[in-house]
CSV table of C-alpha atoms in Angstrom, one decimal:
chain,number,residue,atom,x,y,z
A,1,UNK,CA,0.0,0.0,0.0
A,2,UNK,CA,1.6,3.3,-1.1
A,3,UNK,CA,0.7,6.9,-0.8
A,4,UNK,CA,0.7,8.9,-4.0
A,5,UNK,CA,-1.7,11.7,-3.6
A,6,UNK,CA,-4.4,9.7,-1.8
A,7,UNK,CA,-4.8,6.4,0.0
A,8,UNK,CA,-7.5,4.5,1.9
A,9,UNK,CA,-6.5,2.9,5.2
A,10,UNK,CA,-8.9,0.2,6.4
A,11,UNK,CA,-10.4,0.1,9.9
A,12,UNK,CA,-8.3,-1.1,12.8
A,13,UNK,CA,-5.3,-2.6,11.1
A,14,UNK,CA,-1.6,-2.6,11.5
A,15,UNK,CA,-0.4,-1.3,8.2
A,16,UNK,CA,2.9,-1.0,6.3
A,17,UNK,CA,2.7,2.8,6.3
A,18,UNK,CA,3.1,5.4,3.6
A,19,UNK,CA,5.5,4.6,0.8
A,20,UNK,CA,6.0,1.1,2.2
A,21,UNK,CA,9.3,1.9,4.0
A,22,UNK,CA,8.4,1.1,7.6
A,23,UNK,CA,5.8,-0.5,9.8
A,24,UNK,CA,4.0,1.9,12.1
A,25,UNK,CA,1.0,1.3,14.3
A,26,UNK,CA,-1.8,3.3,12.8
A,27,UNK,CA,-5.4,2.6,13.7
A,28,UNK,CA,-7.8,4.4,11.4
A,29,UNK,CA,-11.5,4.3,10.8
A,30,UNK,CA,-11.5,4.2,7.0
A,31,UNK,CA,-9.9,7.5,6.2
A,32,UNK,CA,-8.5,8.9,3.0
A,33,UNK,CA,-5.2,10.7,3.3
A,34,UNK,CA,-4.1,13.3,0.8
A,35,UNK,CA,-0.4,13.9,0.7
A,36,UNK,CA,1.2,17.3,-0.2
A,37,UNK,CA,4.4,15.5,-1.2
A,38,UNK,CA,3.2,15.3,-4.8
A,39,UNK,CA,2.3,19.0,-5.0
A,40,UNK,CA,-1.3,18.8,-4.0
A,41,UNK,CA,-2.9,19.9,-0.7
A,42,UNK,CA,-2.6,17.7,2.3
A,43,UNK,CA,-5.5,16.6,4.4
A,44,UNK,CA,-7.4,13.7,6.0
A,45,UNK,CA,-10.9,12.9,4.8
A,46,UNK,CA,-13.6,10.4,6.0
A,47,UNK,CA,-13.9,7.4,3.6
A,48,UNK,CA,-17.1,5.8,2.4
A,49,UNK,CA,-18.5,5.0,5.9
A,50,UNK,CA,-19.7,7.4,8.6
A,51,UNK,CA,-17.7,7.7,11.8
A,52,UNK,CA,-19.5,8.1,15.1
A,53,UNK,CA,-18.4,10.6,17.7
A,54,UNK,CA,-15.8,9.3,20.1
A,55,UNK,CA,-14.2,6.9,17.6
A,56,UNK,CA,-10.4,6.9,17.3
A,57,UNK,CA,-9.3,8.2,13.9
A,58,UNK,CA,-5.6,7.7,14.1
A,59,UNK,CA,-3.5,6.0,16.7
A,60,UNK,CA,0.3,6.2,16.6
A,61,UNK,CA,2.4,4.1,18.9
A,62,UNK,CA,5.1,5.8,21.1
A,63,UNK,CA,8.0,4.0,19.3
A,64,UNK,CA,7.0,6.0,16.1
A,65,UNK,CA,6.9,9.4,17.9
A,66,UNK,CA,10.1,11.5,17.7
A,67,UNK,CA,10.4,13.6,20.8
A,68,UNK,CA,12.7,16.5,21.6
A,69,UNK,CA,14.3,14.3,24.3
A,70,UNK,CA,15.1,11.5,21.8
A,71,UNK,CA,16.5,14.0,19.4
A,72,UNK,CA,18.8,15.7,22.0
A,73,UNK,CA,20.0,12.2,23.1
A,74,UNK,CA,21.1,11.4,19.5
A,75,UNK,CA,24.8,11.5,18.5
A,76,UNK,CA,24.1,14.4,16.2
A,77,UNK,CA,22.8,16.7,18.9
A,78,UNK,CA,25.4,15.5,21.4
A,79,UNK,CA,28.1,16.5,18.9
A,80,UNK,CA,26.4,19.9,18.5
A,81,UNK,CA,26.3,20.3,22.3
A,82,UNK,CA,29.9,19.4,22.7
A,83,UNK,CA,31.0,21.8,20.0
A,84,UNK,CA,29.4,24.7,22.0
A,85,UNK,CA,30.3,23.4,25.5
A,86,UNK,CA,30.6,26.2,28.0
A,87,UNK,CA,28.7,28.6,25.7
A,88,UNK,CA,25.1,29.7,25.7
A,89,UNK,CA,23.1,27.1,23.7
A,90,UNK,CA,19.6,28.4,24.4
A,91,UNK,CA,19.3,28.9,20.6
A,92,UNK,CA,19.2,25.1,20.2
A,93,UNK,CA,15.5,24.9,20.7
A,94,UNK,CA,13.3,21.8,20.3
A,95,UNK,CA,12.5,22.3,16.5
A,96,UNK,CA,16.1,22.9,15.7
A,97,UNK,CA,17.3,19.8,17.7
A,98,UNK,CA,14.7,17.7,15.8
A,99,UNK,CA,15.7,19.3,12.5
A,100,UNK,CA,19.3,18.3,13.1
A,101,UNK,CA,18.4,14.8,14.0
A,102,UNK,CA,16.1,14.3,11.0
A,103,UNK,CA,18.6,15.9,8.6
A,104,UNK,CA,21.2,13.5,9.8
A,105,UNK,CA,18.9,10.6,9.2
A,106,UNK,CA,18.1,11.9,5.7
A,107,UNK,CA,21.8,12.4,5.0
A,108,UNK,CA,22.7,9.0,6.3
A,109,UNK,CA,20.1,7.4,4.2
A,110,UNK,CA,21.2,9.3,1.1
A,111,UNK,CA,24.8,8.2,1.6
A,112,UNK,CA,23.8,4.6,2.3
A,113,UNK,CA,21.6,4.5,-0.8
A,114,UNK,CA,24.4,5.9,-3.0
A,115,UNK,CA,26.8,3.3,-1.5
A,116,UNK,CA,24.4,0.4,-1.9
A,117,UNK,CA,23.3,1.4,-5.4
A,118,UNK,CA,19.9,1.5,-7.0
A,119,UNK,CA,19.2,-2.2,-6.6
A,120,UNK,CA,18.9,-1.7,-2.8
A,121,UNK,CA,16.7,1.4,-2.8
A,122,UNK,CA,13.8,-0.6,-1.3
A,123,UNK,CA,15.7,-1.6,1.9
A,124,UNK,CA,14.9,1.7,3.7
A,125,UNK,CA,13.1,-0.1,6.5
A,126,UNK,CA,16.5,-1.5,7.7
A,127,UNK,CA,18.0,2.0,7.8
A,128,UNK,CA,15.7,4.6,9.3
A,129,UNK,CA,12.2,4.4,10.8
A,130,UNK,CA,11.6,8.1,10.0
A,131,UNK,CA,12.0,8.0,6.3
A,132,UNK,CA,8.3,7.7,5.4
A,133,UNK,CA,7.7,10.8,7.6
A,134,UNK,CA,10.5,12.6,5.8
A,135,UNK,CA,9.1,11.7,2.4
A,136,UNK,CA,5.7,13.2,3.3
A,137,UNK,CA,7.2,16.5,4.3
A,138,UNK,CA,6.5,19.2,1.7
A,139,UNK,CA,9.0,20.5,-0.9
A,140,UNK,CA,10.6,23.8,-0.2
A,141,UNK,CA,8.6,25.3,-3.1
A,142,UNK,CA,5.4,24.5,-1.2
A,143,UNK,CA,6.2,27.1,1.5
A,144,UNK,CA,5.6,29.9,-1.0
A,145,UNK,CA,2.9,31.4,1.2
A,146,UNK,CA,5.5,32.3,3.8
A,147,UNK,CA,6.8,35.9,3.5
A,148,UNK,CA,10.4,34.5,3.5
A,149,UNK,CA,9.7,33.5,-0.1
A,150,UNK,CA,7.7,36.5,-1.3
A,151,UNK,CA,8.8,38.2,-4.5
A,152,UNK,CA,9.9,41.8,-4.3
A,153,UNK,CA,6.5,42.9,-5.6
A,154,UNK,CA,4.7,40.9,-2.9
A,155,UNK,CA,7.0,42.4,-0.2
A,156,UNK,CA,6.0,45.8,-1.4
A,157,UNK,CA,2.4,44.9,-0.3
A,158,UNK,CA,3.8,44.5,3.2
A,159,UNK,CA,5.7,47.8,3.2
A,160,UNK,CA,4.8,49.7,6.4
A,161,UNK,CA,3.6,46.6,8.3
A,162,UNK,CA,5.6,44.9,11.1
A,163,UNK,CA,5.3,41.6,9.1
A,164,UNK,CA,8.1,42.6,6.7
A,165,UNK,CA,10.6,43.4,9.5
A,166,UNK,CA,9.6,40.2,11.3
A,167,UNK,CA,10.2,38.2,8.1
A,168,UNK,CA,13.6,39.7,7.6
A,169,UNK,CA,14.5,38.9,11.2
A,170,UNK,CA,13.4,35.4,10.7
A,171,UNK,CA,15.4,35.0,7.6
A,172,UNK,CA,18.5,36.2,9.4
A,173,UNK,CA,17.8,33.8,12.4
A,174,UNK,CA,17.5,30.8,10.1
A,175,UNK,CA,20.7,31.6,8.2
A,176,UNK,CA,22.5,32.0,11.5
A,177,UNK,CA,21.2,28.6,12.8
A,178,UNK,CA,22.4,26.9,9.6
A,179,UNK,CA,25.9,28.4,9.9
A,180,UNK,CA,26.0,27.2,13.5
A,181,UNK,CA,24.9,23.6,12.9
A,182,UNK,CA,25.9,22.6,9.3
A,183,UNK,CA,29.2,21.1,10.4
A,184,UNK,CA,27.5,18.3,12.3
A,185,UNK,CA,26.2,16.6,9.2
A,186,UNK,CA,29.7,15.9,7.8
A,187,UNK,CA,30.7,12.3,8.7
A,188,UNK,CA,34.4,13.1,8.9
A,189,UNK,CA,34.1,16.2,11.0
A,190,UNK,CA,35.7,15.9,14.5
A,191,UNK,CA,33.4,18.3,16.3
A,192,UNK,CA,34.4,21.8,15.2
A,193,UNK,CA,38.1,21.0,14.4
A,194,UNK,CA,37.5,21.2,10.7
A,195,UNK,CA,35.9,24.7,11.1
A,196,UNK,CA,38.9,25.9,13.3
A,197,UNK,CA,41.4,24.4,10.8
A,198,UNK,CA,39.7,26.2,7.9
A,199,UNK,CA,39.7,29.5,9.7
A,200,UNK,CA,43.4,29.1,10.6
A,201,UNK,CA,44.2,28.2,7.0
A,202,UNK,CA,42.5,31.3,5.7
A,203,UNK,CA,44.5,33.5,8.1
A,204,UNK,CA,47.7,31.9,6.9
A,205,UNK,CA,46.5,32.4,3.3
A,206,UNK,CA,47.3,28.8,2.4
A,207,UNK,CA,45.3,27.1,-0.3
A,208,UNK,CA,43.1,24.3,1.0
A,209,UNK,CA,40.7,22.1,-0.9
A,210,UNK,CA,37.2,23.3,-0.1
A,211,UNK,CA,35.1,20.8,1.8
A,212,UNK,CA,31.9,19.6,0.2
A,213,UNK,CA,28.8,20.9,1.9
A,214,UNK,CA,26.8,17.8,2.9
A,215,UNK,CA,23.6,19.6,3.8
A,216,UNK,CA,22.8,22.7,1.7
A,217,UNK,CA,21.0,25.7,3.2
A,218,UNK,CA,17.9,24.8,1.1
A,219,UNK,CA,17.8,21.3,2.5
A,220,UNK,CA,18.2,22.7,6.0
A,221,UNK,CA,15.5,25.3,5.4
A,222,UNK,CA,13.0,22.7,4.1
A,223,UNK,CA,13.5,20.5,7.1
A,224,UNK,CA,13.5,23.4,9.6
A,225,UNK,CA,10.2,24.8,8.3
A,226,UNK,CA,8.6,21.4,8.0
A,227,UNK,CA,9.5,20.5,11.6
A,228,UNK,CA,8.6,23.9,13.0
A,229,UNK,CA,5.1,23.9,11.3
A,230,UNK,CA,4.3,20.2,12.1
A,231,UNK,CA,5.4,19.5,15.6
A,232,UNK,CA,3.1,18.8,18.5
A,233,UNK,CA,3.4,19.9,22.2
A,234,UNK,CA,2.6,16.7,24.2
A,235,UNK,CA,2.7,15.6,27.8
A,236,UNK,CA,3.9,12.1,28.1
A,237,UNK,CA,3.7,10.5,31.5
A,238,UNK,CA,3.6,14.0,33.1
A,239,UNK,CA,6.6,15.3,31.1
A,240,UNK,CA,6.0,18.0,28.5
A,241,UNK,CA,7.8,17.6,25.3
A,242,UNK,CA,7.8,18.6,21.6
A,243,UNK,CA,7.3,15.9,19.1
A,244,UNK,CA,6.9,14.9,15.4
A,245,UNK,CA,5.3,11.9,13.9
A,246,UNK,CA,3.9,10.6,10.6
A,247,UNK,CA,0.2,11.0,9.5
A,248,UNK,CA,-0.8,12.9,12.6
A,249,UNK,CA,0.5,16.2,11.0
A,250,UNK,CA,-1.6,15.7,7.9
A,251,UNK,CA,-5.0,17.2,9.1
A,252,UNK,CA,-5.6,20.8,8.4
A,253,UNK,CA,-6.5,23.4,11.1
A,254,UNK,CA,-9.9,24.6,12.2
A,255,UNK,CA,-10.7,26.8,15.2
A,256,UNK,CA,-13.7,24.7,16.1
A,257,UNK,CA,-12.2,21.3,15.0
A,258,UNK,CA,-14.3,18.2,14.7
A,259,UNK,CA,-11.6,16.0,16.3
A,260,UNK,CA,-9.3,16.2,19.3
A,261,UNK,CA,-5.8,14.8,19.9
A,262,UNK,CA,-3.8,13.8,22.9
A,263,UNK,CA,-1.2,11.4,24.1
A,264,UNK,CA,-2.9,8.5,25.8
A,265,UNK,CA,-0.6,7.2,28.6
A,266,UNK,CA,-2.6,4.0,29.0
A,267,UNK,CA,-2.3,3.1,25.3
A,268,UNK,CA,1.2,4.6,25.1
A,269,UNK,CA,0.1,6.2,21.9
A,270,UNK,CA,-0.9,9.5,20.3
A,271,UNK,CA,-4.6,9.4,19.5
A,272,UNK,CA,-6.8,11.6,17.2
A,273,UNK,CA,-10.5,11.0,18.1
A,274,UNK,CA,-13.7,12.3,16.5
A,275,UNK,CA,-15.5,14.9,18.7
A,276,UNK,CA,-18.8,14.6,16.7
A,277,UNK,CA,-20.3,12.3,14.0
A,278,UNK,CA,-18.4,12.5,10.8
A,279,UNK,CA,-20.0,11.9,7.4
A,280,UNK,CA,-18.4,10.2,4.3
A,281,UNK,CA,-16.2,12.6,2.3
A,282,UNK,CA,-16.0,15.1,5.1
A,283,UNK,CA,-12.5,16.6,5.8
A,284,UNK,CA,-11.2,15.9,9.3
A,285,UNK,CA,-9.7,19.0,11.0
A,286,UNK,CA,-7.7,19.4,14.2
A,287,UNK,CA,-6.8,22.5,16.2
A,288,UNK,CA,-3.2,23.7,16.0
A,289,UNK,CA,-3.8,25.8,19.1
A,290,UNK,CA,-3.9,29.5,19.6
A,291,UNK,CA,-1.1,30.5,17.2
A,292,UNK,CA,-0.8,31.7,13.6
A,293,UNK,CA,-0.5,29.0,10.9
């Protein structure tokens, strides 16, 4: 079963999830999932049967939820923390930590795939449990509604408003984040020694072969914006945490949503449930909370 732009998931089944790359515990009540990865709009819709109020729509087991805690415990984030040991690292917030973790997973998979060759491209399930989630994240071009990507003409429309200045500040912040973390994605980088060596070499005006950039700014930006706009604030066993997971971030927002979501400590799972009766073909909305989308 693969997701192209739309897929039906049967009721109460353990499925080989989107794009067939890993097995994730998802319990659905006959939903249709529209993916934005192919250029269309994302969303979750009721299938061909009505869904009564109180029914679970999507259940995602804890092993398939990436939390801020897990990201910070990864080798990637530990390398980042060691590189800035003794300095203020408050700028390494939850979305940035998870961005670094997922970029490393994506980079590792890309390198593994290139080493293995095209014949082994279907062995992703042995490499990273997060690949399907990564594949469903939108392309950078699909963030064109964000002022960061406005044309000069569009920016003129914002002239005189605080939004333009906020957008410019955000652009500067993201570029600074990238400059601070890009070294951790290089497999042969010993903390920040490569960066220090490069700086010393420039001072001595010696020629040095330029290192290949493993993760470009565009790749970083795509992941950073995806994580930042799709993470959930959960409380798991009394501990608040920021998290990312597949499928759960597919529903669109509505202020008066017809479904609710929470982490169920008894089920050890993230659950989206219907708040009212849902009819076939109806789009399922969740609330993103009191913040701008």
